[in-house]
Amino acid sequence: MSLSEFISMGGYGFYVWMSFGMTALLITAEVVYVKHQRKQILRRLQRMAQLNAEV
Amino acid sequence: MSGKSTMLRTFRVIVMRDLTLAMRRRTDLLTTLFFFIIVVSLFPLGVGTEKAILRQIAPGIAWVAALLASMLALERLFAGDFQDGTLEQMLLAPQPLSVLVLAKVVAHWLLTGLPLVLIAPLVGLQYDLSAGSLGIMMLALLIGTPTLSLVGAIGAALTLGLRGGGVLLSLLVLPLYIPVLIYGAGAVSASVTSIADTQPYLMLLTGFMIFALVLAPWATAAALRISSE
Amino acid sequence: MLSVSNITCSRGDRTLFRDLSFSVAPGDLLHLKGKNGSGKTTLLRSICGLFLQDSGEIHWNDTSIRNLGEDYFREVVYLGHHNGIKDDLTAEENLTIAAVLDGDETDEKQIRIALERIGLRGYDDLPTRVLSQGQKRRVALARLLLTKSPLWILDEPFTALDTSAIDLLQEIIREHIAADGMIIITTHQEVALTAGHAKQLELGN
Amino acid sequence: MSINWFKYSSPQTFYPLAGKMTPWFNWIAGILAVVGLYWGFFETPHILSEQKQYYRILFVHVPAAWMSMWLYLMMVGWAVVGLIFNTRLSFMMAASIAPSGAIFTFLTLWTGAFWGQTSWGTWWDWDPRMTSELILLFLYVGYMALQSAIDDTRRADRASALLALVGAICIPIIYWSVNCPDPNECTALHQQSSMSAVEPNIRIAWLIMVFSFWMYAFAIAFMRVRNVILERERNAAWVTELVGRKK
């Protein structure tokens, strides 16, 4: 199964790869977003901790 | 005074209270009704006034308009009582809360659901519906709108006192209205071919109403307790 | 007899109070003190069953109010910040509905007497919308004259009242305590008692 | 040894546990996905040659559809547990499952549209199952909208839990009414699911994919629940101590 066959997927490449592409995109986006959200929360909590420490 | 009769008396008093309250602010009554009429009258202007098309889309239009109209009026169901503290007193009444909720929903239905049924002939006129179909539409609305009010009350209780509550309420409640919409509109479109065909639709709508009558007040009471903590 | 054992309440993620215990016996007036935001209203609302406390138990005559359910509500009257009256209804209608909700048998005459005593003679068939804030509060207080519930929970009842109404309310409170009633009250006023015994509870650290 | 479930029911003890389990779930999900896709794409070419290649969309469409339904049930399960036992952690779990459920539902609709275009020739033809997925998406969005519209987290949790419960009770009715709009001849429900007509090889592939999606759902739910725990327990001593350590 050569690469070009693999990509063309018997003429339905567009549909197959759009489906798989969106799945991969959303899953990675979700993981990245949750990790980013975690960093944000931790940073905000640290800043609040400092503020409370100073007061 | 046995429990049963105080419950009935409270039920009657709450229904009468809401009706007198509505009578004292007559304009609120008409808003729901005119919203329904306007929405129904808009479609022929958009879709075109060709009789055959209108007759074909009439069931769907009438029912979607009924859904939206009854859903719009829901926001006022508990909002007034929530603001002036009477809802708290109802929560603290030594009566089962679901009975009080049922009373309020019945009053709400009498003020918004029933007028939709009575105004249906106007839709029949505009959409050139046959007498049989019109009769079935009124009957279907009569059986369907209580379910809309009952299920909608759950959404109204959940979104009590929230900013942007109206839009949120529609987002929560409209998906739950879908079965009533499908069989309500289905009944009317089936009535075009033969009235006998509409019998299963009406049975299903009655089933939904009974199901909602049993479950919705309990769920609304629970939602009220959560919302007014 | 109301007994509250190590109750903890929190709003959002802030714990208002922790492991609070006290009891109120017939003839007691419990005066809740504490600065604003110390959880007085939340404590009152959890006592009357509106708010679900995080932990701890509230018992009425040694049965938890959760199990009593609606029977407990027959014993309690709660007067919160809101008056609990409909503006479009007349004072008489409001009181009749409140009485029916409480399951009491009251007739026209008793309501009229209550309204007269509370100083609203002649106002009883006007929609409460036209009344002043103080008069609306009086309509809410008139419910105390009509109710048969032994336990009164009053949250800042003296707000928006003029001096004559304050004296009247003090008198009503004294009468209720003398008749072996129970009151839990939050107020910045001092309530002088002739009979029964006043207790204090300080909230907030 | 008896697992003391209540030991892990407090957010504080659950937070590190979730942290330890997440990598495992991620790895298993990744490996299963690779195996599943390899099997689906390379182990079955000869079978697929006379059938259309677009069958491979099923490897993603079916798992996503299953996950969208299962995650809603999981969400309702946690919501009910929270309402009964009044445990904060159950509400946090329910809140962290909802977004993943919504994403899987959207994926089902997206891949379903592409699948529809190849096999039925239209992007959307109100097929009962696809319509039910669309309504499921509305329920998810409704849940999340209510959750974010209420500021007091306690009321938000309990209100959205009740909404999820009401939604779950209505789902069978909605699914049934969408599948059988005309009660006189109600054939739609007996429609043979196209899964069983599929080659065993392909079915193995998407079964592996289903497990991979399951593992992924656990991983992402645990990751998100850790954020929710940090967010809601920010005033707790252990969080400030943890944040201090993380400098």
XYZ file of C-alpha atoms in Angstrom:
736
model
C 0.000 0.000 0.000
C 2.047 2.895 -1.290
C 1.983 6.286 0.292
C -0.039 7.861 -2.523
C -2.657 5.099 -2.279
C -2.739 5.623 1.424
C -3.407 9.312 1.019
C -5.982 8.965 -1.737
C -7.826 6.258 0.218
C -9.553 4.987 -2.928
C -10.726 8.463 -3.842
C -12.263 9.119 -0.423
C -9.102 10.535 1.099
C -10.683 13.928 1.629
C -13.495 12.543 3.728
C -11.385 10.055 5.694
C -8.639 12.521 6.504
C -11.049 15.341 7.357
C -12.709 13.023 9.897
C -9.456 11.778 11.384
C -7.932 15.244 11.184
C -10.731 16.862 13.163
C -10.579 14.072 15.762
C -6.830 14.479 16.206
C -7.154 18.261 16.233
C -9.860 18.357 18.907
C -8.174 15.781 21.137
C -4.823 17.555 21.076
C -6.549 20.924 21.482
C -8.403 19.635 24.525
C -5.222 18.287 26.134
C -3.261 21.454 25.394
C -6.092 23.655 26.704
C -6.391 21.699 29.961
C -2.640 21.872 30.514
C -2.663 25.624 29.733
C -5.582 26.109 32.115
C -3.608 24.284 34.817
C -0.596 26.545 34.357
C -2.837 29.612 34.526
C -4.531 28.490 37.750
C -1.219 27.652 39.404
C 0.274 30.992 38.393
C -2.801 32.859 39.698
C -2.721 30.957 42.990
C 0.977 31.668 43.417
C 0.413 35.372 42.838
C -2.455 35.353 45.369
C -0.258 33.482 47.841
C 2.439 36.136 47.482
C -0.065 38.954 47.917
C -1.435 37.339 51.056
C 2.094 36.721 52.316
C 2.984 40.399 51.958
C -0.181 41.792 53.601
C -59.056 19.289 58.933
C -57.671 16.193 57.301
C -54.513 16.551 55.231
C -56.323 15.941 51.949
C -58.737 18.854 52.250
C -56.113 21.397 53.382
C -54.006 20.372 50.379
C -56.966 20.923 48.037
C -57.771 24.220 49.701
C -54.161 25.392 49.378
C -54.110 24.250 45.741
C -57.246 26.267 45.013
C -55.992 29.333 46.908
C -52.651 29.393 45.067
C -54.353 29.018 41.678
C -56.838 31.786 42.545
C -54.001 33.956 43.842
C -52.043 33.691 40.622
C -55.138 34.294 38.526
C -56.076 37.429 40.502
C -52.478 38.619 40.278
C -52.570 38.142 36.510
C -55.945 39.874 36.242
C -54.487 42.897 38.015
C -51.744 43.115 35.416
C -53.859 42.361 32.367
C -51.213 43.415 29.827
C -48.913 40.523 30.759
C -51.653 38.155 29.712
C -51.783 39.460 26.191
C -48.039 39.498 25.523
C -47.799 35.710 25.231
C -50.906 35.538 23.085
C -49.793 38.270 20.702
C -46.298 36.789 20.486
C -47.904 33.577 19.245
C -50.089 35.440 16.740
C -47.181 37.514 15.428
C -44.867 34.516 14.984
C -47.591 32.572 13.217
C -48.419 35.536 10.979
C -44.785 36.134 10.026
C -44.257 32.850 8.204
C -46.675 33.413 5.299
C -44.850 36.707 4.648
C -41.581 34.838 4.523
C -42.567 31.565 2.927
C -45.094 32.961 0.455
C -48.859 32.817 0.572
C -49.420 29.877 -1.785
C -52.270 27.890 -0.164
C -50.878 24.396 -0.667
C -47.518 25.263 0.941
C -49.173 27.059 3.843
C -51.449 24.149 4.555
C -48.453 21.834 4.534
C -46.297 23.852 6.923
C -49.144 24.972 9.217
C -48.764 22.193 11.845
C -45.044 22.761 12.328
C -45.343 26.544 12.410
C -48.220 26.536 14.901
C -46.450 24.143 17.230
C -43.055 25.840 17.120
C -44.798 29.159 17.818
C -46.695 27.528 20.725
C -43.401 26.174 22.091
C -41.710 29.563 21.957
C -44.720 31.435 23.361
C -45.179 29.145 26.360
C -41.408 29.130 26.937
C -41.227 32.952 26.948
C -43.941 33.215 29.586
C -42.128 30.744 31.859
C -39.614 33.240 33.092
C -42.276 35.096 35.070
C -43.543 31.903 36.684
C -41.373 32.104 39.827
C -39.473 35.356 39.271
C -42.048 37.583 40.968
C -42.373 35.349 44.008
C -38.577 34.979 44.213
C -38.063 38.738 44.392
C -40.685 39.583 47.017
C -40.024 36.599 49.291
C -43.350 34.822 48.837
C -41.485 31.893 47.270
C -39.575 31.464 50.553
C -42.843 31.348 52.435
C -44.087 28.670 50.051
C -40.929 26.633 50.649
C -41.639 26.902 54.367
C -45.316 26.054 54.108
C -46.333 22.839 55.884
C -47.778 21.573 52.600
C -45.975 19.369 50.063
C -44.096 21.805 47.837
C -44.929 19.873 44.669
C -48.630 20.595 45.264
C -47.912 24.325 45.450
C -45.728 24.071 42.340
C -48.496 22.187 40.534
C -50.947 24.917 41.491
C -48.672 27.602 40.095
C -48.113 25.622 36.886
C -51.866 25.090 36.449
C -52.448 28.832 36.895
C -49.617 29.527 34.420
C -51.154 27.101 31.925
C -54.576 28.698 32.251
C -52.990 32.056 31.472
C -50.675 31.040 28.628
C -51.442 27.504 27.391
C -55.214 27.706 27.162
C -55.280 31.028 25.216
C -53.059 29.362 22.584
C -55.684 26.674 22.155
C -58.476 29.223 21.872
C -56.598 31.330 19.308
C -55.796 28.293 17.103
C -58.823 28.946 14.783
C -57.040 32.139 13.739
C -54.108 29.999 12.595
C -56.574 27.736 10.825
C -57.904 30.785 8.996
C -54.514 32.116 7.984
C -53.231 28.734 6.830
C -56.451 27.581 5.187
C -56.691 24.478 7.401
C -59.708 22.214 7.072
C -62.158 22.081 9.988
C -61.001 18.566 10.884
C -57.347 19.523 11.032
C -58.172 22.621 13.021
C -60.125 20.529 15.529
C -57.203 18.126 15.881
C -54.753 21.012 16.260
C -56.828 22.501 19.083
C -57.120 19.108 20.757
C -53.397 18.417 20.362
C -52.541 21.864 21.743
C -54.952 21.288 24.625
C -53.136 18.052 25.553
C -49.621 19.234 24.676
C -49.386 22.688 26.276
C -49.728 21.414 29.873
C -46.643 19.278 29.292
C -44.830 22.342 27.992
C -45.715 24.305 31.124
C -44.834 21.423 33.459
C -41.418 20.681 31.907
C -40.756 24.391 31.446
C -41.360 24.985 35.149
C -38.298 22.831 35.899
C -36.171 25.105 33.718
C -37.722 28.222 35.265
C -36.923 26.957 38.757
C -33.338 26.079 37.798
C -32.619 29.476 36.227
C -34.274 31.475 39.042
C -32.723 34.853 39.561
C -29.930 34.357 37.013
C -28.875 37.164 34.723
C -29.671 36.222 31.137
C -32.083 33.681 32.542
C -34.486 33.875 29.583
C -31.995 32.720 26.949
C -30.563 30.116 29.293
C -34.062 28.852 30.047
C -34.738 28.290 26.352
C -31.426 26.462 25.955
C -32.297 24.095 28.811
C -35.952 23.508 28.039
C -36.347 23.421 24.242
C -34.525 20.077 23.778
C -36.944 18.561 26.298
C -39.916 19.869 24.291
C -38.957 17.911 21.179
C -41.168 14.834 21.724
C -44.226 17.068 22.271
C -43.355 19.033 19.121
C -42.900 15.887 17.008
C -46.155 14.253 17.994
C -48.116 17.510 18.251
C -47.240 18.601 14.745
C -47.461 14.978 13.589
C -51.042 14.740 14.811
C -52.111 17.781 12.828
C -50.380 16.689 9.627
C -51.838 13.183 10.013
C -55.298 14.698 10.376
C -55.038 15.966 6.783
C -55.162 12.375 5.479
C -57.546 10.845 7.993
C -58.742 11.809 11.446
C -58.521 8.201 12.652
C -54.774 8.243 12.059
C -54.322 10.958 14.651
C -55.482 8.717 17.507
C -52.034 7.250 18.370
C -50.460 10.714 18.326
C -53.025 12.053 20.791
C -52.571 8.992 22.992
C -48.825 9.627 23.080
C -49.336 13.319 23.922
C -51.646 12.290 26.768
C -49.002 9.844 27.951
C -46.393 12.616 27.981
C -48.758 14.845 29.927
C -49.356 12.223 32.604
C -45.631 11.456 32.786
C -44.874 15.164 33.204
C -47.707 15.568 35.710
C -46.117 12.882 37.904
C -42.454 13.844 37.642
C -42.227 17.548 36.848
C -43.666 19.010 40.082
C -41.263 16.935 42.176
C -38.292 17.994 40.021
C -39.397 21.643 40.082
C -39.763 21.542 43.873
C -36.236 20.131 44.172
C -34.949 22.807 41.794
C -36.669 25.541 43.821
C -35.058 24.312 47.017
C -31.666 24.338 45.303
C -32.167 27.782 43.789
C -33.347 29.574 46.888
C -30.799 28.229 49.327
C -37.559 22.495 71.867
C -34.932 23.168 69.185
C -31.422 21.768 69.605
C -28.582 22.417 67.172
C -25.453 20.232 67.508
C -22.034 21.146 65.974
C -23.375 22.640 62.800
C -20.963 23.855 60.089
C -22.037 26.075 57.203
C -20.075 27.438 54.278
C -21.020 29.792 51.446
C -19.068 29.197 48.243
C -15.712 28.056 49.602
C -15.742 30.271 52.721
C -16.625 28.509 55.969
C -18.906 30.844 57.917
C -18.933 29.020 61.236
C -17.853 25.623 62.498
C -19.218 23.182 65.119
C -21.818 25.539 66.531
C -24.100 24.051 69.195
C -26.950 25.620 71.105
C -30.535 24.932 72.032
C -33.708 26.973 72.378
C -36.327 25.897 74.887
C -39.889 27.243 75.267
C -39.713 30.728 76.755
C -36.235 31.412 75.337
C -35.242 34.385 73.228
C -31.926 33.708 71.447
C -30.289 36.926 70.280
C -27.798 36.245 67.491
C -25.019 38.791 67.391
C -22.116 39.167 64.934
C -20.921 41.596 62.318
C -22.344 41.518 58.812
C -21.201 38.542 56.766
C -20.580 36.416 59.852
C -23.255 33.991 58.663
C -26.213 35.047 60.840
C -28.692 34.856 57.960
C -27.228 31.551 56.750
C -27.592 30.084 60.251
C -31.214 31.251 60.450
C -31.982 29.830 57.013
C -30.417 26.475 57.869
C -32.402 26.337 61.120
C -35.652 26.816 59.274
C -34.635 24.211 56.676
C -34.023 26.485 53.688
C -30.247 25.936 53.644
C -28.566 22.518 53.810
C -25.726 22.733 56.317
C -22.420 21.009 55.499
C -22.433 18.980 58.699
C -24.109 18.899 62.072
C -27.653 18.126 63.114
C -30.725 20.231 63.882
C -33.350 18.523 66.046
C -36.873 19.566 66.896
C -38.066 17.646 69.950
C -35.268 15.124 69.359
C -36.136 14.329 65.747
C -34.035 15.691 62.929
C -35.830 18.411 60.960
C -34.878 16.553 57.732
C -37.055 13.622 58.829
C -39.850 15.864 60.102
C -40.038 17.635 56.736
C -43.291 19.521 56.367
C -44.423 18.918 59.974
C -41.436 20.954 61.143
C -42.553 23.878 58.946
C -45.856 23.926 60.876
C -43.818 24.811 63.961
C -41.770 27.599 62.360
C -42.388 31.123 61.088
C -39.523 32.776 59.229
C -39.428 36.499 58.609
C -36.471 37.299 56.366
C -35.222 40.443 54.684
C -38.070 40.240 52.161
C -41.567 40.989 53.426
C -43.063 37.993 51.707
C -46.119 39.888 50.487
C -47.379 40.465 46.956
C -47.547 44.165 45.998
C -50.588 43.705 43.763
C -52.639 42.040 46.507
C -54.301 43.860 49.382
C -53.044 43.388 52.933
C -56.091 41.263 53.699
C -55.546 38.982 50.720
C -51.857 38.598 51.563
C -52.651 37.584 55.136
C -55.419 35.202 54.098
C -53.090 33.414 51.676
C -50.303 33.305 54.284
C -52.739 31.782 56.795
C -53.943 29.164 54.314
C -50.322 28.311 53.500
C -49.624 27.864 57.188
C -52.610 25.539 57.300
C -54.281 27.646 59.991
C -58.012 28.249 60.202
C -58.343 32.043 60.217
C -61.345 34.085 59.281
C -61.926 37.674 58.229
C -62.401 38.911 61.764
C -59.065 37.677 63.102
C -57.249 39.226 60.164
C -58.993 42.547 60.658
C -58.127 42.543 64.365
C -54.490 41.756 63.568
C -54.306 44.552 60.997
C -55.940 46.938 63.459
C -53.479 46.042 66.173
C -50.525 46.441 63.850
C -51.820 49.945 63.045
C -53.097 49.414 59.521
C -56.783 50.044 60.074
C -58.343 51.328 56.854
C -55.420 50.147 54.738
C -56.572 46.571 54.648
C -58.226 46.666 51.231
C -55.596 48.703 49.423
C -53.007 46.974 47.240
C -49.833 46.900 49.354
C -48.068 48.557 46.455
C -49.365 51.955 47.616
C -48.206 51.437 51.229
C -44.927 52.843 52.521
C -41.950 50.578 53.216
C -42.695 50.736 56.957
C -46.348 49.856 56.411
C -45.411 46.917 54.195
C -43.165 45.677 56.999
C -46.131 45.999 59.358
C -48.209 43.758 57.071
C -45.428 41.178 57.237
C -45.336 41.519 61.039
C -49.124 41.095 61.184
C -48.491 37.485 60.202
C -46.832 36.977 63.606
C -50.158 37.848 65.247
C -52.009 35.266 63.190
C -49.624 32.324 63.276
C -49.836 29.507 65.815
C -46.235 28.331 65.257
C -44.237 28.296 68.494
C -40.799 28.991 66.947
C -40.280 32.439 65.413
C -37.153 33.099 63.351
C -36.830 36.871 62.804
C -34.016 38.254 60.649
C -33.551 41.986 61.351
C -37.289 42.506 62.004
C -36.842 46.090 63.202
C -35.473 47.429 59.910
C -37.621 50.154 58.224
C -39.884 50.409 61.277
C -40.744 53.703 62.967
C -40.575 54.029 66.756
C -44.231 53.185 67.378
C -43.907 50.025 65.291
C -40.715 49.073 67.141
C -42.453 49.351 70.512
C -45.353 47.327 69.141
C -43.030 44.589 67.903
C -41.184 44.510 71.231
C -44.554 44.041 72.915
C -45.543 41.221 70.532
C -42.206 39.507 71.188
C -42.659 39.788 74.945
C -46.161 38.317 74.662
C -44.926 35.393 72.574
C -42.095 34.596 74.996
C -44.467 34.900 77.937
C -46.748 32.376 76.230
C -43.809 29.892 76.175
C -42.974 30.648 72.570
C -39.408 30.533 71.200
C -37.721 33.264 69.202
C -34.377 33.415 67.430
C -33.698 36.965 66.415
C -30.914 38.946 64.766
C -31.105 42.690 65.357
C -29.059 45.683 66.421
C -31.840 46.701 68.839
C -31.968 45.552 72.423
C -35.089 43.538 73.251
C -36.126 43.947 76.909
C -37.892 40.856 78.206
C -40.277 40.706 81.180
C -40.694 36.933 81.307
C -38.651 34.008 79.945
C -34.880 34.246 79.567
C -32.786 35.881 76.919
C -29.719 34.106 75.572
C -26.968 35.536 73.445
C -24.867 33.845 70.783
C -21.881 35.602 69.226
C -21.089 34.569 65.639
C -17.911 35.148 63.700
C -14.413 34.883 65.155
C -7.218 -5.487 51.675
C -10.430 -3.523 51.483
C -10.249 -0.387 49.420
C -11.560 2.366 51.589
C -13.502 4.263 48.982
C -14.210 7.175 51.271
C -10.494 7.693 51.705
C -10.343 8.984 48.123
C -13.627 10.799 48.241
C -12.144 14.024 49.530
C -10.679 16.344 46.918
C -7.425 16.588 48.858
C -6.671 12.857 48.741
C -8.050 12.432 45.222
C -5.888 15.185 43.697
C -2.527 13.326 43.916
C -4.176 10.014 42.971
C -5.577 11.551 39.774
C -2.175 13.031 39.076
C -0.495 9.616 39.311
C -3.109 7.826 37.168
C -3.320 10.343 34.311
C 0.001 9.424 32.593
C -0.952 5.762 32.684
C -4.293 6.379 31.004
C -2.652 8.651 28.445
C -0.074 6.037 27.549
C -2.572 3.210 27.275
C -4.853 5.388 25.152
C -1.942 6.276 22.850
C -0.779 2.698 22.420
C -4.291 1.381 21.819
C -4.935 4.130 19.269
C -1.750 3.288 17.360
C -2.548 -0.422 17.385
C -6.180 0.196 16.432
C -5.332 2.514 13.544
C -2.512 0.295 12.309
C -4.858 -2.672 12.367
C -7.647 -0.708 10.728
C -5.526 0.766 7.958
C -2.955 -1.903 7.210
C -4.347 -5.217 8.335
C -7.548 -4.997 6.338
C -6.650 -3.560 2.902
C -7.521 -6.745 0.988
C -10.971 -6.989 2.543
C -11.676 -3.365 1.951
C -10.566 -3.325 -1.682
C -13.944 -4.227 -3.103
C -15.759 -2.221 -0.417
C -15.269 1.523 -0.331
C -12.301 2.871 1.615
C -14.449 5.339 3.506
C -15.375 2.573 5.936
C -12.353 3.664 7.896
C -14.277 6.736 9.086
C -16.073 4.248 11.327
C -12.900 3.791 13.354
C -13.498 7.266 14.738
C -17.225 7.819 14.233
C -18.447 4.817 16.226
C -16.130 5.232 19.244
C -16.973 8.935 19.400
C -20.708 8.163 19.303
C -20.367 5.567 22.058
C -18.260 7.878 24.161
C -20.748 10.773 23.779
C -23.517 8.579 25.201
C -21.409 6.848 27.871
C -19.929 10.109 29.139
C -23.421 11.596 29.539
C -24.419 8.587 31.627
C -21.200 8.885 33.661
C -21.952 12.574 34.184
C -25.484 11.802 35.344
C -24.117 9.042 37.578
C -21.699 11.399 39.327
C -24.417 14.068 39.520
C -26.827 11.668 41.238
C -24.094 10.485 43.634
C -23.396 14.125 44.441
C -27.070 14.924 45.048
C -27.502 11.885 47.338
C -24.250 11.964 49.314
C -23.669 15.715 49.026
C -20.004 15.046 48.271
C -18.274 17.940 46.494
C -15.911 15.662 44.591
C -18.747 13.908 42.707
C -19.978 17.258 41.411
C -16.419 18.116 40.379
C -16.168 14.846 38.437
C -19.472 15.554 36.693
C -18.322 19.065 35.789
C -15.038 17.768 34.372
C -16.693 15.084 32.210
C -19.144 17.440 30.465
C -16.705 19.236 28.110
C -15.192 15.952 26.898
C -18.688 14.574 26.320
C -19.612 17.639 24.280
C -16.440 17.332 22.195
C -17.124 13.658 21.485
C -20.704 14.525 20.477
C -19.469 17.218 18.105
C -16.933 14.738 16.700
C -19.713 12.221 16.131
C -21.698 14.821 14.209
C -18.639 15.919 12.203
C -17.482 12.437 11.258
C -21.114 11.405 10.760
C -21.594 14.191 8.239
C -18.517 13.039 6.292
C -19.679 9.459 6.566
C -23.125 10.530 5.318
C -21.624 12.379 2.359
C -19.758 9.250 1.256
C -22.403 6.609 1.869
C -25.707 8.482 1.479
C -24.570 11.392 -0.628
C -25.766 14.149 1.736
C -23.989 15.897 4.582
C -27.111 15.798 6.779
C -30.375 13.956 6.131
C -32.006 13.992 9.619
C -31.120 10.364 10.193
C -32.696 9.509 13.594
C -29.410 8.598 15.242
C -27.647 11.709 14.006
C -30.576 13.881 15.141
C -30.391 12.280 18.581
C -26.679 13.100 18.712
C -27.508 16.720 17.853
C -30.043 16.859 20.707
C -27.468 15.262 23.007
C -25.140 18.121 22.080
C -27.866 20.601 23.113
C -28.166 18.805 26.473
C -24.406 19.018 27.037
C -24.350 22.698 26.089
C -27.355 23.324 28.350
C -25.559 21.615 31.247
C -22.388 23.621 30.773
C -24.292 26.876 30.236
C -26.222 26.423 33.477
C -23.040 25.416 35.305
C -21.270 28.622 34.250
C -24.292 30.927 34.614
C -24.535 30.381 38.379
C -21.809 32.009 40.456
C -22.356 30.114 43.704
C -20.555 26.813 42.960
C -22.765 24.898 45.398
C -25.988 25.913 43.640
C -24.358 25.540 40.218
C -23.396 21.937 40.954
C -26.739 20.917 42.339
C -28.814 22.748 39.718
C -26.854 21.295 36.792
C -26.927 17.866 38.450
C -30.716 18.036 38.559
C -30.786 19.224 34.927
C -28.574 16.287 33.883
C -30.910 13.918 35.727
C -34.017 15.380 34.049
C -32.196 15.235 30.703
C -31.283 11.585 31.272
C -34.912 10.724 32.039
C -36.044 12.472 28.844
C -33.320 11.028 26.537
C -35.069 7.676 25.909
C -38.331 9.519 25.135
C -36.548 11.975 22.818
C -34.594 9.158 21.115
C -37.765 7.136 20.662
C -39.818 10.070 19.346
C -37.063 11.035 16.905
C -36.762 7.456 15.692
C -40.446 6.860 15.320
C -42.158 10.145 14.386
C -45.168 8.349 12.935
C -46.572 5.916 15.485
C -48.814 4.302 12.848
C -45.919 2.616 11.132
C -42.977 2.692 13.413
C -40.266 0.926 11.409
C -37.349 3.198 12.137
C -36.538 1.452 15.400
C -36.031 -1.917 13.739
C -33.441 -0.422 11.423
C -30.556 -2.895 11.437
C -27.503 -1.137 12.777
C -24.974 -1.080 9.981
C -22.263 -2.228 12.429
C -23.093 -5.901 12.340
C -22.729 -6.098 8.553
C -19.100 -5.038 8.921
C -16.130 -7.351 8.431
C -14.869 -8.829 11.735
C -11.445 -7.316 11.072
C -12.856 -3.824 10.909
C -14.944 -4.450 13.975
C -11.825 -5.436 15.917
C -10.187 -2.209 14.799
C -12.910 0.049 16.042
C -13.310 -1.992 19.255
C -9.678 -1.224 20.008
C -10.370 2.395 19.153
C -13.342 2.390 21.556
C -11.064 1.284 24.418
C -8.494 3.845 23.385
C -11.149 6.593 23.541
C -12.235 5.263 26.945
C -8.712 5.529 28.296
C -8.355 8.985 26.800
C -11.677 10.082 28.369
C -10.451 8.961 31.812
C -7.151 10.751 31.339
C -8.646 14.062 30.221
C -11.362 13.882 32.912
C -8.748 13.377 35.631
C -6.613 16.177 34.270
C -9.561 18.553 34.197
C -10.827 17.482 37.621
C -7.425 18.417 39.061
C -7.906 21.919 37.655
C -11.431 22.070 39.075
C -10.145 20.914 42.482
C -7.420 23.573 42.495
C -9.918 26.206 41.437
C -12.532 25.350 44.037
C -10.253 24.496 46.950
C -8.029 27.527 46.441
C -8.554 28.709 50.006
C -7.814 25.283 51.471
C -4.562 24.991 53.405
C -3.265 22.072 51.369
C -3.657 24.027 48.128
C -1.715 27.043 49.364
C 0.949 24.664 50.699
C 1.007 22.814 47.357
C 1.213 26.042 45.397
C 4.059 27.176 47.643
C 5.978 23.971 46.908
C 5.478 24.421 43.176
C 7.359 27.749 43.049
